[in-house]
């Protein structure tokens, strides 16, 4: 074992042994030098100060270098041990810091998982309520309605009559609020819940017209809104476009309009009824922002030319 390996193997117990050895060697040298002096000058104790001074000079001159050397060795051994302990402490602190970082990462991941699970539990519960409301207005009723659904009845009143513009059509739709109003309110709450509670979203509690229009759309926000959108039929989507019409941003429906645009909810809305462009549906392109229609494959007759 070389010197470096020996120094690396120093422990507090081995250092104590070294110090005991050094003290023993120092004591041995002191006894040896004192014995030599007494053997050479054995005239007993002197009464002269000069003799005692000479005796002190002899011991100091002989033993001081030896004691100094032994003290230096003891000091170096102590420094080596302290350095080793400091290195061990540093390594342990690094391990503790690394373990803490891993623990924090695991806790953050667990928290994210719990947040997502909590969000999805509420989301799918709301989605179930949405689907039930949609099914209720989409299912044919009694023979007195010629086996038509509530959705069919409302569409007939909105699109079959000669309404001059979207506001006129919206007024006609509101007359049937007792039939389909509940469904649109449920849909609005589902979309608002996605916007304000999706785990990676940027809106959160800051739900406003400004944040809806300007905040970045999170990937999962788009995914969950697409899930909701997939349940809407063409007929329901066309009525939704009329339902969200409003004159300006002071109207209570404006936030609903912004949600429709944010999530491209009209992407799968045809502009035709019975193979012909319907003026009301075509005019929605002038009311909604372009992103409301997403990457729609439906074109008006004028756009095909």
Tab-separated table of C-alpha atoms in Angstrom:
chain	number	residue	atom	x	y	z
A	1	UNK	CA	0.000	0.000	0.000
A	2	UNK	CA	1.539	3.331	-1.076
A	3	UNK	CA	1.444	6.599	0.884
A	4	UNK	CA	-1.595	7.968	-0.959
A	5	UNK	CA	-3.614	4.852	-0.208
A	6	UNK	CA	-2.550	5.005	3.437
A	7	UNK	CA	-3.670	8.623	3.681
A	8	UNK	CA	-6.996	7.737	2.054
A	9	UNK	CA	-7.535	5.008	4.640
A	10	UNK	CA	-7.147	7.375	7.623
A	11	UNK	CA	-10.077	7.344	10.036
A	12	UNK	CA	-10.618	9.199	13.342
A	13	UNK	CA	-9.608	6.047	15.222
A	14	UNK	CA	-6.441	5.539	13.183
A	15	UNK	CA	-5.594	9.245	13.568
A	16	UNK	CA	-5.833	8.851	17.347
A	17	UNK	CA	-3.395	5.946	17.159
A	18	UNK	CA	-1.000	8.079	15.110
A	19	UNK	CA	-1.180	10.892	17.669
A	20	UNK	CA	-0.507	8.440	20.512
A	21	UNK	CA	2.504	7.150	18.598
A	22	UNK	CA	3.741	10.702	18.003
A	23	UNK	CA	3.348	11.532	21.701
A	24	UNK	CA	5.200	8.340	22.568
A	25	UNK	CA	8.037	9.163	20.183
A	26	UNK	CA	8.223	12.722	21.529
A	27	UNK	CA	8.350	11.398	25.099
A	28	UNK	CA	11.018	8.900	24.103
A	29	UNK	CA	13.176	11.604	22.524
A	30	UNK	CA	12.770	13.778	25.596
A	31	UNK	CA	13.841	10.942	27.868
A	32	UNK	CA	16.728	10.018	25.596
A	33	UNK	CA	18.093	13.579	25.425
A	34	UNK	CA	17.644	14.080	29.165
A	35	UNK	CA	19.467	10.830	29.860
A	36	UNK	CA	22.367	11.841	27.624
A	37	UNK	CA	22.654	15.163	29.403
A	38	UNK	CA	22.616	13.638	32.859
A	39	UNK	CA	25.165	11.019	31.849
A	40	UNK	CA	27.509	13.695	30.571
A	41	UNK	CA	26.914	16.280	33.272
A	42	UNK	CA	26.206	14.302	36.434
A	43	UNK	CA	27.306	16.787	39.057
A	44	UNK	CA	23.826	17.054	40.558
A	45	UNK	CA	21.556	20.058	40.522
A	46	UNK	CA	23.315	23.361	40.074
A	47	UNK	CA	22.567	26.538	42.013
A	48	UNK	CA	23.687	28.739	39.139
A	49	UNK	CA	21.146	30.384	36.853
A	50	UNK	CA	23.574	30.166	33.979
A	51	UNK	CA	23.724	26.384	34.300
A	52	UNK	CA	19.945	26.110	34.143
A	53	UNK	CA	19.911	28.428	31.151
A	54	UNK	CA	22.460	26.266	29.409
A	55	UNK	CA	20.410	23.192	30.281
A	56	UNK	CA	17.280	24.788	28.815
A	57	UNK	CA	19.087	25.831	25.664
A	58	UNK	CA	20.362	22.304	25.243
A	59	UNK	CA	16.929	20.738	25.590
A	60	UNK	CA	15.261	23.381	23.415
A	61	UNK	CA	17.871	23.256	20.711
A	62	UNK	CA	17.785	19.472	20.620
A	63	UNK	CA	14.089	18.725	21.061
A	64	UNK	CA	12.364	21.712	19.407
A	65	UNK	CA	13.138	20.607	15.820
A	66	UNK	CA	12.045	17.071	16.656
A	67	UNK	CA	8.832	18.210	18.381
A	68	UNK	CA	8.169	20.662	15.547
A	69	UNK	CA	8.538	17.899	12.967
A	70	UNK	CA	6.259	15.568	14.923
A	71	UNK	CA	3.701	18.378	15.359
A	72	UNK	CA	3.791	19.023	11.623
A	73	UNK	CA	3.098	15.353	10.931
A	74	UNK	CA	0.169	15.390	13.373
A	75	UNK	CA	-1.174	18.579	11.765
A	76	UNK	CA	-0.899	17.126	8.268
A	77	UNK	CA	-2.687	13.969	9.357
A	78	UNK	CA	-5.461	16.084	10.901
A	79	UNK	CA	-5.788	18.148	7.707
A	80	UNK	CA	-5.959	14.989	5.602
A	81	UNK	CA	-8.697	13.586	7.836
A	82	UNK	CA	-10.674	16.853	7.748
A	83	UNK	CA	-10.345	17.042	3.969
A	84	UNK	CA	-11.564	13.489	3.690
A	85	UNK	CA	-14.528	14.210	5.958
A	86	UNK	CA	-15.355	17.379	4.003
A	87	UNK	CA	-15.255	15.407	0.757
A	88	UNK	CA	-17.544	12.781	2.254
A	89	UNK	CA	-19.883	15.534	3.438
A	90	UNK	CA	-19.885	17.124	-0.019
A	91	UNK	CA	-20.689	13.813	-1.682
A	92	UNK	CA	-23.459	13.152	0.815
A	93	UNK	CA	-24.916	16.618	0.251
A	94	UNK	CA	-24.858	16.037	-3.508
A	95	UNK	CA	-26.642	12.733	-3.009
A	96	UNK	CA	-29.191	14.397	-0.744
A	97	UNK	CA	-29.750	17.195	-3.262
A	98	UNK	CA	-30.130	14.681	-6.075
A	99	UNK	CA	-32.546	12.607	-4.018
A	100	UNK	CA	-34.526	15.729	-3.144
A	101	UNK	CA	-34.734	16.737	-6.801
A	102	UNK	CA	-35.959	13.265	-7.722
A	103	UNK	CA	-38.485	13.391	-4.901
A	104	UNK	CA	-39.726	16.810	-6.013
A	105	UNK	CA	-39.965	15.602	-9.611
A	106	UNK	CA	-41.914	12.540	-8.494
A	107	UNK	CA	-44.228	14.680	-6.351
A	108	UNK	CA	-44.771	17.124	-9.213
A	109	UNK	CA	-45.531	14.257	-11.562
A	110	UNK	CA	-47.894	12.754	-9.017
A	111	UNK	CA	-49.565	16.132	-8.545
A	112	UNK	CA	-49.934	16.558	-12.319
A	113	UNK	CA	-51.414	13.079	-12.582
A	114	UNK	CA	-53.873	13.784	-9.780
A	115	UNK	CA	-54.837	17.126	-11.329
A	116	UNK	CA	-55.409	15.485	-14.698
A	117	UNK	CA	-57.406	12.668	-13.123
A	118	UNK	CA	-59.531	15.137	-11.179
A	119	UNK	CA	-60.102	17.196	-14.327
A	120	UNK	CA	-61.065	14.170	-16.397
A	121	UNK	CA	-63.464	12.877	-13.750
A	122	UNK	CA	-65.363	16.160	-13.844
A	123	UNK	CA	-65.008	16.533	-17.608
A	124	UNK	CA	-66.464	13.134	-18.445
A	125	UNK	CA	-69.244	13.682	-15.938
A	126	UNK	CA	-70.133	16.945	-17.696
A	127	UNK	CA	-69.759	15.243	-21.070
A	128	UNK	CA	-72.255	12.620	-19.969
A	129	UNK	CA	-74.728	15.371	-19.025
A	130	UNK	CA	-74.069	17.039	-22.376
A	131	UNK	CA	-74.731	13.851	-24.304
A	132	UNK	CA	-77.944	13.206	-22.406
A	133	UNK	CA	-79.168	16.731	-23.152
A	134	UNK	CA	-78.221	16.344	-26.818
A	135	UNK	CA	-79.895	12.949	-27.027
A	136	UNK	CA	-83.062	14.378	-25.505
A	137	UNK	CA	-83.495	17.038	-28.200
A	138	UNK	CA	-82.310	14.720	-30.999
A	139	UNK	CA	-84.612	11.776	-30.289
A	140	UNK	CA	-87.971	11.675	-32.145
A	141	UNK	CA	-90.872	12.274	-29.782
A	142	UNK	CA	-94.579	11.398	-30.061
A	143	UNK	CA	-96.811	10.911	-33.047
A	144	UNK	CA	-98.174	14.434	-32.583
A	145	UNK	CA	-94.868	15.776	-33.898
A	146	UNK	CA	-94.792	13.375	-36.859
A	147	UNK	CA	-91.935	11.484	-35.213
A	148	UNK	CA	-89.730	14.534	-35.383
A	149	UNK	CA	-87.237	15.457	-32.695
A	150	UNK	CA	-87.179	18.758	-30.853
A	151	UNK	CA	-84.072	19.582	-32.860
A	152	UNK	CA	-85.971	19.029	-36.116
A	153	UNK	CA	-88.809	21.273	-34.963
A	154	UNK	CA	-86.489	24.116	-34.010
A	155	UNK	CA	-84.447	23.820	-37.231
A	156	UNK	CA	-87.629	23.984	-39.266
A	157	UNK	CA	-88.675	27.188	-37.507
A	158	UNK	CA	-85.253	28.791	-37.903
A	159	UNK	CA	-84.221	27.760	-41.413
A	160	UNK	CA	-87.499	27.194	-43.247
A	161	UNK	CA	-88.951	30.625	-42.617
A	162	UNK	CA	-87.748	33.713	-44.429
A	163	UNK	CA	-85.614	35.414	-41.815
A	164	UNK	CA	-83.862	38.507	-43.044
A	165	UNK	CA	-80.610	38.120	-41.131
A	166	UNK	CA	-78.866	36.317	-38.274
A	167	UNK	CA	-80.462	38.538	-35.635
A	168	UNK	CA	-83.922	37.702	-36.961
A	169	UNK	CA	-83.038	34.000	-36.952
A	170	UNK	CA	-81.669	34.298	-33.411
A	171	UNK	CA	-84.941	35.866	-32.272
A	172	UNK	CA	-86.837	32.956	-33.805
A	173	UNK	CA	-84.533	30.475	-32.064
A	174	UNK	CA	-85.042	32.122	-28.694
A	175	UNK	CA	-88.773	31.463	-28.969
A	176	UNK	CA	-87.847	27.787	-28.573
A	177	UNK	CA	-85.548	28.394	-25.627
A	178	UNK	CA	-87.626	26.019	-23.521
A	179	UNK	CA	-86.857	23.207	-25.966
A	180	UNK	CA	-83.172	23.583	-26.791
A	181	UNK	CA	-81.944	26.351	-24.479
A	182	UNK	CA	-80.949	23.843	-21.803
A	183	UNK	CA	-78.699	21.976	-24.214
A	184	UNK	CA	-76.828	25.098	-25.325
A	185	UNK	CA	-76.315	26.158	-21.707
A	186	UNK	CA	-74.849	22.750	-20.877
A	187	UNK	CA	-72.555	22.952	-23.907
A	188	UNK	CA	-71.363	26.411	-22.850
A	189	UNK	CA	-70.529	25.186	-19.339
A	190	UNK	CA	-68.592	22.211	-20.713
A	191	UNK	CA	-66.492	24.442	-22.977
A	192	UNK	CA	-65.948	26.973	-20.196
A	193	UNK	CA	-64.837	24.176	-17.872
A	194	UNK	CA	-62.275	23.027	-20.446
A	195	UNK	CA	-60.949	26.562	-20.908
A	196	UNK	CA	-60.560	27.267	-17.194
A	197	UNK	CA	-59.566	23.877	-15.781
A	198	UNK	CA	-57.553	21.938	-18.347
A	199	UNK	CA	-54.212	21.032	-16.641
A	200	UNK	CA	-51.898	22.636	-19.202
A	201	UNK	CA	-54.171	25.569	-20.010
A	202	UNK	CA	-53.220	29.235	-19.743
A	203	UNK	CA	-56.593	30.776	-18.856
A	204	UNK	CA	-57.383	29.338	-15.440
A	205	UNK	CA	-59.382	31.693	-13.266
A	206	UNK	CA	-58.647	34.587	-15.664
A	207	UNK	CA	-61.706	33.784	-17.779
A	208	UNK	CA	-62.505	36.876	-19.818
A	209	UNK	CA	-63.043	38.009	-23.380
A	210	UNK	CA	-59.409	39.110	-23.586
A	211	UNK	CA	-57.946	35.795	-22.421
A	212	UNK	CA	-60.299	33.794	-24.640
A	213	UNK	CA	-59.246	35.791	-27.677
A	214	UNK	CA	-55.512	36.134	-27.003
A	215	UNK	CA	-54.256	33.297	-24.788
A	216	UNK	CA	-52.453	30.363	-26.373
A	217	UNK	CA	-54.504	27.244	-27.040
A	218	UNK	CA	-53.074	24.310	-25.068
A	219	UNK	CA	-52.798	20.923	-26.851
A	220	UNK	CA	-54.978	19.086	-24.330
A	221	UNK	CA	-57.479	21.961	-24.379
A	222	UNK	CA	-57.961	21.364	-28.084
A	223	UNK	CA	-58.136	17.596	-27.580
A	224	UNK	CA	-60.933	17.742	-24.995
A	225	UNK	CA	-62.926	20.296	-26.982
A	226	UNK	CA	-62.630	18.065	-30.054
A	227	UNK	CA	-64.099	15.213	-28.024
A	228	UNK	CA	-67.138	17.353	-27.231
A	229	UNK	CA	-67.423	18.577	-30.818
A	230	UNK	CA	-67.426	15.024	-32.150
A	231	UNK	CA	-70.842	14.377	-30.578
A	232	UNK	CA	-72.591	17.232	-32.416
A	233	UNK	CA	-74.519	16.413	-35.565
A	234	UNK	CA	-74.633	18.712	-38.591
A	235	UNK	CA	-78.093	19.888	-37.530
A	236	UNK	CA	-76.985	20.726	-33.975
A	237	UNK	CA	-73.891	22.549	-35.254
A	238	UNK	CA	-75.971	24.696	-37.608
A	239	UNK	CA	-78.303	25.711	-34.785
A	240	UNK	CA	-75.285	26.412	-32.571
A	241	UNK	CA	-74.003	28.914	-35.143
A	242	UNK	CA	-77.316	30.782	-34.919
A	243	UNK	CA	-77.536	30.464	-31.133
A	244	UNK	CA	-74.179	32.193	-30.533
A	245	UNK	CA	-74.951	35.210	-32.705
A	246	UNK	CA	-74.924	38.490	-30.791
A	247	UNK	CA	-74.712	42.132	-31.754
A	248	UNK	CA	-71.549	43.090	-29.863
A	249	UNK	CA	-69.196	42.180	-27.005
A	250	UNK	CA	-71.571	43.543	-24.372
A	251	UNK	CA	-73.970	40.689	-25.085
A	252	UNK	CA	-73.905	37.706	-22.720
A	253	UNK	CA	-73.441	35.364	-25.692
A	254	UNK	CA	-70.136	36.945	-26.693
A	255	UNK	CA	-68.059	34.609	-24.516
A	256	UNK	CA	-69.892	31.658	-26.055
A	257	UNK	CA	-68.990	33.018	-29.499
A	258	UNK	CA	-65.325	33.305	-28.476
A	259	UNK	CA	-65.327	29.707	-27.238
A	260	UNK	CA	-66.801	28.573	-30.567
A	261	UNK	CA	-64.010	30.403	-32.383
A	262	UNK	CA	-61.298	29.230	-29.992
A	263	UNK	CA	-62.190	25.567	-30.454
A	264	UNK	CA	-63.140	25.733	-34.178
A	265	UNK	CA	-66.559	24.376	-33.318
A	266	UNK	CA	-68.021	25.125	-36.754
A	267	UNK	CA	-65.349	23.159	-38.613
A	268	UNK	CA	-67.836	20.409	-39.484
A	269	UNK	CA	-70.832	22.638	-40.231
A	270	UNK	CA	-72.196	22.435	-43.772
A	271	UNK	CA	-73.481	25.666	-45.293
A	272	UNK	CA	-76.198	23.874	-47.221
A	273	UNK	CA	-79.682	22.737	-46.353
A	274	UNK	CA	-81.268	20.355	-48.853
A	275	UNK	CA	-78.309	20.631	-51.226
A	276	UNK	CA	-78.507	24.426	-51.474
A	277	UNK	CA	-76.569	27.170	-49.739
A	278	UNK	CA	-78.607	28.702	-46.974
A	279	UNK	CA	-78.240	32.448	-46.699
A	280	UNK	CA	-78.164	32.401	-42.895
A	281	UNK	CA	-75.434	29.773	-42.710
A	282	UNK	CA	-73.383	31.515	-45.388
A	283	UNK	CA	-73.685	34.805	-43.498
A	284	UNK	CA	-72.103	33.205	-40.417
A	285	UNK	CA	-68.774	33.490	-42.253
A	286	UNK	CA	-69.080	37.263	-41.888
A	287	UNK	CA	-69.884	37.094	-38.180
A	288	UNK	CA	-67.423	34.518	-36.846
A	289	UNK	CA	-63.659	34.753	-37.091
A	290	UNK	CA	-62.052	32.450	-39.635
A	291	UNK	CA	-60.655	30.097	-36.997
A	292	UNK	CA	-64.221	29.234	-35.913
A	293	UNK	CA	-64.424	27.122	-39.081
A	294	UNK	CA	-60.976	25.583	-38.605
A	295	UNK	CA	-59.886	23.511	-41.574
A	296	UNK	CA	-63.416	23.015	-42.841
A	297	UNK	CA	-63.968	20.996	-45.968
A	298	UNK	CA	-67.384	22.526	-46.514
A	299	UNK	CA	-67.522	25.277	-49.126
A	300	UNK	CA	-70.244	27.600	-50.300
A	301	UNK	CA	-71.210	27.584	-53.960
A	302	UNK	CA	-69.404	30.883	-54.549
A	303	UNK	CA	-66.211	29.521	-52.993
A	304	UNK	CA	-66.245	26.516	-55.314
A	305	UNK	CA	-66.295	28.707	-58.403
